[in-house]
Coordinates of C-alpha atoms and ligand atoms in Angstrom, one line a residue:
M114 CA 18.8 16.2 29.2
G115 CA 17.9 13.4 26.7
K116 CA 18.5 13.8 23.0
R117 CA 15.7 15.2 20.8
L118 CA 14.0 13.1 18.1
V119 CA 11.8 14.9 15.6
V120 CA 9.6 12.8 13.4
I121 CA 8.0 14.4 10.3
G122 CA 4.7 12.7 9.4
G123 CA 2.6 10.9 11.9
V124 CA 0.8 8.0 10.1
A125 CA 2.4 4.5 9.8
G126 CA 6.1 5.1 9.4
G127 CA 6.3 8.1 11.6
A128 CA 4.0 6.9 14.4
S129 CA 5.9 3.6 14.6
A130 CA 9.3 5.3 14.7
A131 CA 8.2 7.7 17.5
A132 CA 6.5 5.0 19.6
K133 CA 9.4 2.5 19.3
A134 CA 12.1 5.1 20.1
K135 CA 10.3 6.3 23.2
R136 CA 9.5 2.8 24.4
E137 CA 13.1 1.7 24.0
N138 CA 14.7 4.9 25.4
P139 CA 12.3 6.8 27.7
D140 CA 15.0 9.5 28.1
L141 CA 14.5 10.6 24.5
E142 CA 12.4 13.7 23.9
V143 CA 10.1 12.7 21.0
V144 CA 8.2 15.2 18.9
V145 CA 6.0 14.5 15.9
Y146 CA 4.9 17.1 13.4
E147 CA 1.9 16.1 11.2
K148 CA 0.4 18.5 8.7
S149 CA -3.0 16.9 8.5
G150 CA -5.4 16.6 11.4
W151 CA -4.9 12.9 12.0
V152 CA -2.1 10.7 13.3
S153 CA -1.5 6.9 13.7
Y154 CA -4.3 5.5 11.6
G155 CA -4.8 2.6 9.2
A156 CA -5.4 4.1 5.8
C157 CA -5.8 0.5 4.7
G158 CA -9.2 0.5 6.3
L159 CA -10.5 3.5 4.4
P160 CA -12.3 1.4 1.7
Y161 CA -14.3 -0.4 4.4
V162 CA -15.4 2.9 6.0
L163 CA -16.6 4.0 2.6
S164 CA -18.5 0.7 2.2
G165 CA -20.1 1.2 5.6
E166 CA -18.7 -2.0 7.0
I167 CA -16.7 0.1 9.5
P168 CA -19.1 2.7 11.0
R169 CA -16.7 5.6 11.5
L170 CA -13.3 6.9 10.4
E171 CA -12.3 7.2 14.1
K172 CA -12.3 3.4 14.3
L173 CA -9.1 3.4 12.1
V174 CA -7.1 5.3 14.6
A175 CA -4.6 3.2 16.5
R176 CA -3.4 5.9 18.9
T177 CA -4.9 9.4 19.5
P178 CA -2.6 12.4 20.1
E179 CA -3.8 12.3 23.7
E180 CA -2.6 8.6 24.0
F181 CA 0.7 9.6 22.5
R182 CA 1.0 12.5 25.0
R183 CA 0.4 10.1 27.9
Q184 CA 3.4 8.1 26.6
G185 CA 5.4 11.3 26.7
I186 CA 5.4 11.8 22.9
H187 CA 4.5 15.3 21.8
I188 CA 2.2 15.3 18.8
H189 CA 1.6 18.5 16.8
I190 CA -1.2 18.1 14.2
H191 CA -1.8 20.7 11.5
H192 CA 1.9 21.5 11.7
E193 CA 3.9 21.3 8.5
V194 CA 7.6 21.1 8.4
V195 CA 8.6 23.5 5.6
D196 CA 12.4 23.6 5.9
V197 CA 15.2 21.7 7.5
D198 CA 18.8 22.8 8.0
P199 CA 20.8 19.6 8.4
E200 CA 24.0 21.6 9.3
L201 CA 22.5 23.3 12.2
R202 CA 19.9 20.5 12.8
T203 CA 17.1 23.0 12.9
L204 CA 13.6 23.0 11.4
T205 CA 11.0 25.5 10.4
V206 CA 7.5 24.5 11.0
F207 CA 4.2 26.2 9.9
D208 CA 1.3 25.9 12.3
H209 CA -1.7 25.9 9.9
Q210 CA -4.3 26.6 12.7
E211 CA -2.5 29.5 14.3
R212 CA -1.0 30.6 11.0
R213 CA 2.4 31.1 12.5
T214 CA 5.9 29.8 11.9
L215 CA 8.0 28.1 14.6
Q216 CA 11.6 27.0 14.9
D217 CA 12.7 23.7 16.4
R218 CA 15.9 21.6 16.6
Y219 CA 16.7 17.9 16.5
D220 CA 19.5 15.5 17.3
Y221 CA 17.8 12.8 15.3
L222 CA 15.3 13.3 12.5
V223 CA 12.9 10.7 10.9
L224 CA 11.5 11.6 7.5
A225 CA 8.1 9.8 7.3
T226 CA 6.4 12.1 4.9
G227 CA 4.7 9.3 3.0
A228 CA 3.3 9.5 -0.5
R229 CA 0.6 11.3 -2.4
P230 CA -1.8 10.5 -5.3
S231 CA -0.3 10.9 -8.7
L232 CA -2.8 12.6 -11.0
P233 CA -2.6 12.0 -14.7
P234 CA -2.5 15.2 -16.8
I235 CA -6.2 15.0 -17.8
P236 CA -8.3 18.2 -18.1
G237 CA -11.1 18.6 -15.6
T238 CA -9.6 16.9 -12.6
E239 CA -9.9 20.2 -10.6
Q240 CA -13.7 20.1 -10.6
E241 CA -16.0 19.3 -7.8
G242 CA -17.0 15.7 -7.6
V243 CA -13.4 14.5 -8.4
Y244 CA -11.6 12.8 -5.5
T245 CA -8.5 10.8 -4.6
L246 CA -8.2 8.5 -1.6
R247 CA -5.1 8.7 0.6
S248 CA -5.8 10.4 3.9
M249 CA -8.5 10.5 6.5
E250 CA -9.5 13.9 5.1
D251 CA -10.0 12.3 1.7
G252 CA -12.1 9.6 3.4
E253 CA -14.2 12.4 5.1
S254 CA -14.8 14.1 1.7
L255 CA -15.7 10.9 -0.1
L256 CA -18.1 9.9 2.6
K257 CA -19.9 13.2 2.2
A258 CA -19.9 12.8 -1.6
L259 CA -21.3 9.3 -1.4
E260 CA -24.5 10.7 0.2
G261 CA -25.9 12.1 -3.0
A262 CA -24.0 10.1 -5.6
Q263 CA -25.5 7.6 -8.0
R264 CA -22.9 7.0 -10.7
A265 CA -19.2 6.6 -10.0
A266 CA -16.3 6.3 -12.4
I267 CA -13.0 5.1 -11.0
L268 CA -9.8 5.8 -12.9
G269 CA -7.3 3.0 -12.4
A270 CA -8.0 -0.7 -11.6
G271 CA -5.0 -1.1 -9.2
Y272 CA -5.3 -1.7 -5.5
I273 CA -7.4 1.3 -4.6
G274 CA -9.7 1.2 -7.7
L275 CA -10.5 -2.5 -7.0
E276 CA -11.1 -2.1 -3.3
V277 CA -13.2 1.0 -3.7
A278 CA -15.2 -0.4 -6.6
E279 CA -16.6 -2.9 -4.1
A280 CA -17.2 -0.2 -1.5
F281 CA -19.1 1.9 -4.0
R282 CA -21.3 -1.0 -5.1
K283 CA -22.0 -1.8 -1.5
R284 CA -23.3 1.8 -1.2
G285 CA -25.6 1.2 -4.2
L286 CA -23.8 3.2 -6.8
E287 CA -23.4 2.3 -10.5
V288 CA -19.7 1.8 -11.0
T289 CA -17.5 2.0 -14.1
L290 CA -13.8 1.1 -13.7
L291 CA -11.6 2.6 -16.3
E292 CA -8.1 1.1 -16.7
L293 CA -5.5 2.2 -19.1
K294 CA -3.8 -1.2 -19.5
D295 CA -5.5 -4.3 -20.8
R296 CA -6.6 -5.8 -17.5
P297 CA -7.4 -5.1 -13.9
L298 CA -4.3 -5.3 -11.6
P299 CA -2.0 -5.0 -14.7
H300 CA 1.2 -5.2 -12.7
W301 CA 0.4 -8.9 -12.3
D302 CA -0.1 -11.7 -14.9
Q303 CA -3.1 -12.1 -17.2
E304 CA -4.8 -15.1 -15.4
V305 CA -5.2 -13.1 -12.2
G306 CA -6.6 -10.1 -14.1
N307 CA -9.1 -12.4 -15.9
L308 CA -10.4 -13.8 -12.5
L309 CA -10.7 -10.2 -11.2
K310 CA -12.6 -9.0 -14.3
E311 CA -15.1 -11.9 -14.0
E312 CA -15.6 -11.2 -10.3
L313 CA -16.1 -7.4 -10.8
E314 CA -18.6 -8.0 -13.6
R315 CA -20.5 -10.6 -11.6
H316 CA -21.0 -7.9 -9.0
G317 CA -22.2 -5.3 -11.5
V318 CA -19.1 -3.3 -12.0
E319 CA -18.6 -2.2 -15.6
V320 CA -14.9 -2.8 -16.5
W321 CA -13.4 -0.9 -19.3
T322 CA -9.8 -1.9 -20.0
G323 CA -7.3 -0.6 -22.5
V324 CA -9.1 2.8 -22.3
E325 CA -7.5 6.2 -22.4
V326 CA -9.2 8.9 -20.3
K327 CA -9.2 12.1 -22.4
A328 CA -11.0 14.6 -20.0
L329 CA -13.4 14.9 -17.2
R330 CA -16.4 16.9 -18.5
G331 CA -18.5 19.3 -16.5
Q332 CA -19.1 23.0 -15.7
G333 CA -17.2 23.1 -12.5
R334 CA -18.9 20.0 -11.2
V335 CA -18.0 16.7 -12.9
E336 CA -20.7 15.1 -15.1
A337 CA -18.9 12.6 -17.3
V338 CA -15.6 11.0 -18.2
E339 CA -14.6 11.3 -21.8
T340 CA -12.6 8.3 -23.0
S341 CA -11.1 6.8 -26.1
E342 CA -14.0 4.3 -26.1
G343 CA -16.9 6.6 -25.3
V344 CA -18.4 8.8 -22.6
V345 CA -19.2 7.5 -19.1
P346 CA -21.7 9.6 -17.2
A347 CA -20.6 10.1 -13.6
D348 CA -21.5 12.4 -10.7
L349 CA -18.5 11.1 -8.7
V350 CA -15.0 10.4 -10.0
L351 CA -12.3 8.7 -8.0
V352 CA -8.8 9.0 -9.5
A353 CA -6.7 6.0 -8.3
T354 CA -3.9 6.0 -10.8
G355 CA -1.0 5.4 -8.5
I356 CA 1.1 7.4 -6.0
K357 CA 4.5 9.2 -5.7
P358 CA 6.7 9.5 -2.7
N359 CA 6.8 12.9 -0.9
T360 CA 10.5 13.6 -1.3
L361 CA 10.5 17.4 -1.8
L362 CA 11.5 18.3 1.7
A363 CA 14.2 15.5 1.8
Q364 CA 15.6 16.7 -1.6
A365 CA 15.7 20.3 -0.4
M366 CA 17.8 19.4 2.6
G367 CA 20.2 17.2 0.6
V368 CA 18.9 13.7 1.4
A369 CA 19.9 11.4 -1.4
L370 CA 17.2 9.5 -3.3
G371 CA 17.7 6.0 -4.7
P372 CA 17.1 4.7 -8.2
T373 CA 13.4 4.3 -7.5
G374 CA 13.0 8.0 -6.7
A375 CA 12.2 7.3 -3.1
I376 CA 14.7 8.0 -0.2
A377 CA 17.7 5.7 -0.2
T378 CA 18.6 4.2 3.3
D379 CA 20.8 1.5 4.7
E380 CA 19.4 -1.4 6.6
R381 CA 19.1 0.7 9.7
M382 CA 16.9 3.2 7.8
H383 CA 19.7 5.8 8.0
T384 CA 20.0 8.2 5.0
N385 CA 23.1 9.8 3.6
L386 CA 22.9 12.6 6.2
E387 CA 24.1 12.2 9.8
G388 CA 21.3 11.7 12.3
V389 CA 18.6 11.6 9.5
Y390 CA 16.5 8.5 9.0
A391 CA 13.6 7.7 6.6
A392 CA 10.6 5.4 7.1
G393 CA 7.5 4.4 5.2
D394 CA 6.3 5.2 1.7
V395 CA 8.8 7.9 1.3
A396 CA 11.7 5.4 1.5
E397 CA 13.0 2.5 -0.6
S398 CA 13.4 -1.1 0.6
F399 CA 15.9 -3.7 -0.6
H400 CA 14.2 -6.3 -2.9
Q401 CA 15.5 -9.8 -2.0
V402 CA 14.6 -11.4 -5.3
L403 CA 15.8 -8.5 -7.5
K404 CA 18.8 -7.8 -5.3
R405 CA 18.4 -4.1 -5.6
P406 CA 16.4 -1.2 -4.1
Y407 CA 12.7 -1.3 -4.7
W408 CA 9.8 1.0 -3.8
L409 CA 7.0 -1.0 -2.0
P410 CA 4.7 1.6 -0.5
L411 CA 2.7 -0.7 1.8
G412 CA 1.5 -0.3 5.4
D413 CA 3.2 -3.3 6.9
V414 CA 6.5 -2.2 5.3
A415 CA 6.0 1.3 6.7
N416 CA 5.6 0.0 10.2
K417 CA 8.7 -2.2 9.9
H418 CA 10.7 0.8 8.6
G419 CA 9.5 3.0 11.5
R420 CA 10.1 0.4 14.1
T421 CA 13.6 -0.2 12.8
A422 CA 14.5 3.5 12.7
G423 CA 13.0 4.1 16.2
A424 CA 15.0 1.2 17.7
V425 CA 18.2 2.3 16.1
I426 CA 17.7 5.9 17.3
A427 CA 17.0 4.6 20.8
G428 CA 20.4 2.9 20.7
K429 CA 19.3 -0.7 20.0
E430 CA 20.6 -3.1 17.4
A431 CA 18.0 -3.3 14.6
H432 CA 17.9 -3.7 10.9
F433 CA 15.3 -4.1 8.1
S434 CA 16.6 -6.7 5.6
G435 CA 14.1 -6.0 2.9
V436 CA 11.0 -7.2 1.1
V437 CA 10.0 -9.7 -1.5
G438 CA 7.0 -7.7 -2.6
T439 CA 4.1 -9.5 -0.9
A440 CA 0.6 -8.0 -1.0
I441 CA -3.0 -9.0 -0.6
F442 CA -6.4 -7.4 -1.2
K443 CA -10.1 -8.2 -1.4
A444 CA -12.3 -7.6 -4.4
F445 CA -15.8 -8.7 -3.6
G446 CA -15.6 -12.5 -3.0
L447 CA -12.0 -12.9 -4.1
A448 CA -8.9 -12.5 -2.0
V449 CA -5.9 -11.9 -4.3
A450 CA -2.4 -12.4 -2.9
T451 CA 0.9 -12.0 -4.8
T452 CA 4.5 -12.2 -3.9
G453 CA 7.8 -11.8 -5.7
L454 CA 7.8 -11.2 -9.4
S455 CA 5.0 -11.8 -11.9
Q456 CA 6.1 -13.8 -14.9
E457 CA 6.0 -10.6 -17.1
A458 CA 8.1 -8.7 -14.5
A459 CA 10.6 -11.6 -14.2
L460 CA 11.0 -11.8 -18.0
R461 CA 11.5 -8.0 -18.1
E462 CA 14.2 -8.4 -15.5
G463 CA 16.0 -10.9 -17.7
F464 CA 15.1 -14.1 -15.8
Q465 CA 14.3 -17.2 -17.8
A466 CA 11.0 -17.2 -16.1
R467 CA 8.4 -20.0 -16.5
K468 CA 5.1 -20.3 -14.8
V469 CA 2.4 -22.8 -13.9
F470 CA -1.2 -21.7 -13.1
I471 CA -3.6 -24.3 -11.6
Q472 CA -7.1 -24.4 -10.2
S473 CA -7.6 -26.4 -7.0
R474 CA -9.9 -25.9 -3.9
D475 CA -9.6 -24.4 -0.5
G476 CA -10.9 -27.6 1.1
A477 CA -11.5 -31.3 0.3
H478 CA -13.8 -31.7 -2.7
Y479 CA -16.4 -33.4 -0.4
Y480 CA -16.3 -30.8 2.4
P481 CA -19.4 -28.7 2.4
G482 CA -18.8 -25.1 1.1
S483 CA -15.3 -25.7 -0.2
Q484 CA -14.5 -23.3 -3.0
P485 CA -12.2 -23.0 -6.0
L486 CA -8.7 -21.6 -5.3
W487 CA -6.0 -20.7 -7.9
V488 CA -2.2 -20.8 -7.6
E489 CA 0.4 -19.4 -9.9
L490 CA 4.0 -20.2 -9.4
I491 CA 6.8 -18.3 -11.3
Y492 CA 10.2 -20.0 -11.3
E493 CA 13.5 -19.9 -13.1
E494 CA 14.0 -22.5 -15.8
G495 CA 16.9 -24.8 -15.1
T496 CA 17.5 -23.9 -11.4
G497 CA 13.9 -24.2 -10.4
K498 CA 14.4 -21.1 -8.2
L499 CA 11.2 -19.6 -7.1
L500 CA 10.7 -16.0 -8.4
G501 CA 7.1 -15.3 -7.4
G502 CA 3.6 -16.5 -7.0
A503 CA 0.0 -15.7 -6.6
V504 CA -2.9 -17.3 -4.7
V505 CA -6.5 -16.3 -5.5
A506 CA -9.2 -17.7 -3.2
H507 CA -12.6 -17.0 -1.8
G508 CA -11.3 -16.2 1.6
H509 CA -8.4 -16.8 3.9
G510 CA -7.1 -19.6 1.8
A511 CA -5.2 -16.9 -0.1
L512 CA -2.9 -16.5 3.0
R513 CA -1.0 -19.5 1.6
I514 CA 0.9 -16.8 -0.1
D515 CA 2.9 -16.5 3.1
A516 CA 4.5 -19.9 2.6
L517 CA 5.7 -18.6 -0.8
A518 CA 6.9 -15.4 0.6
A519 CA 8.9 -17.2 3.3
L520 CA 10.5 -19.4 0.6
L521 CA 11.4 -16.3 -1.5
H522 CA 13.1 -14.8 1.6
Q523 CA 15.2 -18.0 1.8
G524 CA 16.0 -18.0 -1.9
G525 CA 14.1 -21.4 -2.2
T526 CA 13.3 -23.5 -5.2
V527 CA 10.2 -25.4 -6.4
E528 CA 11.9 -28.5 -5.0
D529 CA 12.1 -26.8 -1.6
L530 CA 8.4 -26.1 -1.9
L531 CA 7.6 -29.7 -2.7
S532 CA 9.4 -30.8 0.5
L533 CA 7.4 -28.5 2.8
D534 CA 5.2 -30.1 5.5
L535 CA 2.0 -28.0 4.9
A536 CA -1.2 -28.2 7.0
Y537 CA -4.1 -30.5 6.0
A538 CA -7.6 -31.1 7.2
P539 CA -10.7 -31.3 4.9
P540 CA -12.2 -27.9 5.9
Y541 CA -9.0 -26.1 5.0
S542 CA -7.2 -28.0 2.2
P543 CA -7.3 -30.9 -0.2
V544 CA -5.0 -33.7 1.0
W545 CA -2.4 -32.2 -1.4
D546 CA -2.2 -28.6 -0.6
P547 CA -2.8 -26.4 -3.7
L548 CA 0.8 -25.0 -3.4
L549 CA 2.1 -28.5 -3.7
I550 CA -0.2 -29.4 -6.6
A551 CA 1.1 -26.4 -8.4
A552 CA 4.7 -27.3 -7.6
Q553 CA 4.1 -30.8 -9.0
Q554 CA 3.1 -29.3 -12.3
V555 CA 6.6 -27.8 -12.8
K556 CA 8.5 -29.9 -15.3
Ligands
LIG629 P1 1.5 8.3 4.8 O1 0.3 7.4 5.2 O2 1.4 8.9 3.5 O3 1.7 9.4 5.9 C1 2.6 10.4 5.8 C2 2.1 11.6 6.6 O4 3.1 12.6 6.5 C3 0.9 12.2 6.0 O5 -0.2 12.2 7.0 C4 1.3 13.7 5.7 O6 0.3 14.6 6.0 C5 2.5 13.9 6.5 N1 3.4 14.8 6.0 C6 3.9 14.9 4.7 N2 4.8 15.9 4.6 C7 4.8 16.6 5.8 C8 5.5 17.7 6.3 N3 6.3 18.4 5.5 N4 5.3 18.1 7.6 C9 4.4 17.4 8.4 N5 3.7 16.3 7.9 C10 3.9 15.9 6.7 N6 -1.0 -1.0 2.6 C11 -1.0 -2.4 2.9 O7 0.0 -2.9 3.3 N7 -2.2 -3.1 2.9 C12 -3.4 -2.5 2.6 O8 -4.4 -3.2 2.6 C13 -3.4 -1.2 2.2 N8 -4.6 -0.6 1.9 C14 -4.6 0.8 1.6 C15 -5.8 1.4 1.2 C16 -5.8 2.7 0.9 C17 -7.1 3.3 0.6 C18 -4.6 3.5 1.0 C19 -4.6 4.9 0.7 C20 -3.4 2.9 1.3 C21 -3.4 1.5 1.6 N9 -2.2 0.9 1.9 C22 -2.2 -0.4 2.3 C23 -0.9 1.6 2.0 C24 -0.6 2.2 3.4 O9 -1.7 2.9 3.8 C25 0.6 3.1 3.3 O10 1.7 2.3 2.9 C26 0.9 3.7 4.6 O11 -0.1 4.6 5.0 C27 2.2 4.5 4.5 O12 2.5 5.2 5.7 P2 3.5 6.4 5.8 O13 3.5 6.8 7.2 O14 4.7 6.0 5.2 O15 2.9 7.5 4.8
LIG630 P1 -1.8 1.3 -8.2 O1 -0.4 1.6 -8.7 O2 -2.0 0.0 -7.5 O3 -2.8 1.3 -9.5 C1 -2.9 2.3 -10.4 C2 -3.6 1.8 -11.6 O4 -4.0 2.9 -12.4 C3 -2.8 0.9 -12.5 O5 -3.5 -0.2 -12.8 C4 -2.5 1.8 -13.7 O6 -2.3 1.0 -14.9 C5 -3.7 2.6 -13.7 N1 -3.6 3.9 -14.5 C6 -2.5 4.7 -14.5 N2 -2.8 5.8 -15.2 C7 -4.1 5.7 -15.7 C8 -4.9 6.5 -16.5 N3 -4.5 7.7 -16.9 N4 -6.2 6.1 -16.7 C9 -6.6 4.9 -16.2 N5 -5.8 4.0 -15.5 C10 -4.6 4.5 -15.2 O7 -2.2 2.6 -7.4 P2 -3.5 2.9 -6.5 O8 -4.6 1.9 -6.8 O9 -3.7 4.3 -6.7 O10 -3.0 2.6 -5.0 C11 -1.9 3.4 -4.5 C12 -1.1 2.6 -3.5 O11 -1.9 2.3 -2.4 C13 -0.7 1.2 -4.0 O12 0.5 1.4 -4.7 C14 -0.4 0.5 -2.7 O13 0.8 0.8 -2.2 C15 -1.5 1.1 -1.8 N6 -2.6 0.2 -1.5 C16 -2.4 -1.1 -1.1 C17 -3.5 -1.9 -0.9 C18 -3.3 -3.3 -0.4 O14 -2.1 -3.7 -0.3 N7 -4.3 -4.1 -0.2 C19 -4.8 -1.4 -1.1 C20 -5.0 -0.1 -1.5 C21 -3.8 0.7 -1.7

């Protein structure tokens, strides 16, 4: 009989690990336990279901439990793993539908328990009308809530706050975005935050920055948000103030966490316990610019973690060498892409970090419909080593970020960037690509 792989969590990291392992080694017995009612979906699409651009949540599903079963993978939804004994290699699972407890065993285990919203300690968050957005169930609840809602307040102008602000406006709601720090997307530099703020305001979002939320008012159902700058009436509140890795189960079984608080693994996604792997938002990655472990809870990273773990468990050579911290998102007409370190982060890390920020265009100036595009480059003084960058555009021009990400993976310099043979035709770029124009500004 083949060995038994048990995967805990069935979304990006878990589903990738299970599928890859079974594909590479069909003799493996593969079982996935997922405590929610959904597996293998793109949570990244949730904002676009809320906006109505994607008609149904089901569209986000990559593979249904039935499709997994046809591939010989046993999926158990509504099953929560509540305990693991790594000595005996056994698990205790609670079936939420049948309300019973089962025992199982494993030869290999993948922890893909993901992350959960981190709620700030604000009174009133337990009321009706207050939501977070993480899972398909959250998406279902928010879709229902949107039906009667008129005024939304969103706590946090990070990725989710910014994407959902657009979705709520598309659904006709009045939207106030409340951010604790002094700008939207505060983990990146000021210039990008300024562009975002203008874009949000142009589309009717009220943006309050540097604001402390004191309480959510209401008599069991939320009515308003009380802040340091005044009261915001709201019949729907979305709390999007960041996330935390779901490490409790891992910690209870003796899996070591890394310095970021997520699970530490080697390049093969193996943890400190024999036969136990971790994948996705619950696990750290190695940051190739910082040269240390880093928590980058993103969907593409989760898939790569899962695929690596699955291949290794199936007996193949595989490793995940790490991240440089690349991300992209859409806020109304703007695509905002970043990679590596912001200048603020680089300075905090002790780099002699300098930056240039330029405005160019996403096509030749004479080409009809060409639009402004902005590039920020962050580099080390003296060596010219590239540390990070951002591209903000009115569309796919922001994908230029991938050239910067590739250079960061290679440890490249601004000089290396200047020597790149980048694509040019009037509909897509000025004759000097905006990345090259930015690099030319570096003194
Ligand atoms: P999760 O998606 O958190 O899944 C973990 C699963 O494990 C959960 O379903 C949970 O129920 C289950 N689980 C936990 N504990 C147990 C247990 N004890 N027993 C059984 N099951 C358990 N990333 C991008 O790269 N680009 C984007 O554009 C993007 N957009 C996003 C938009 C939104 C609204 C959200 C919420 C996220 C977005 N992300 C994006 C992030 C991306 O969705 C996550 O990185 C990805 O879902 C992580 O997958 P995961 O499998 O590691 O974790
Ligand atoms: P986030 O970390 O991106 O942003 C949280 C924001 O909330 C920050 O700007 C922070 O300053 C602010 N904040 C914290 N406490 C606050 C408070 N008390 N009041 C007001 N503001 C407060 O987290 P998120 O937006 O919740 O998104 C969660 C995760 O989802 C992201 O880390 C990312 O991994 C993933 N995601 C990625 C994408 C993408 O890549 N396009 C899109 C959506 C979500």
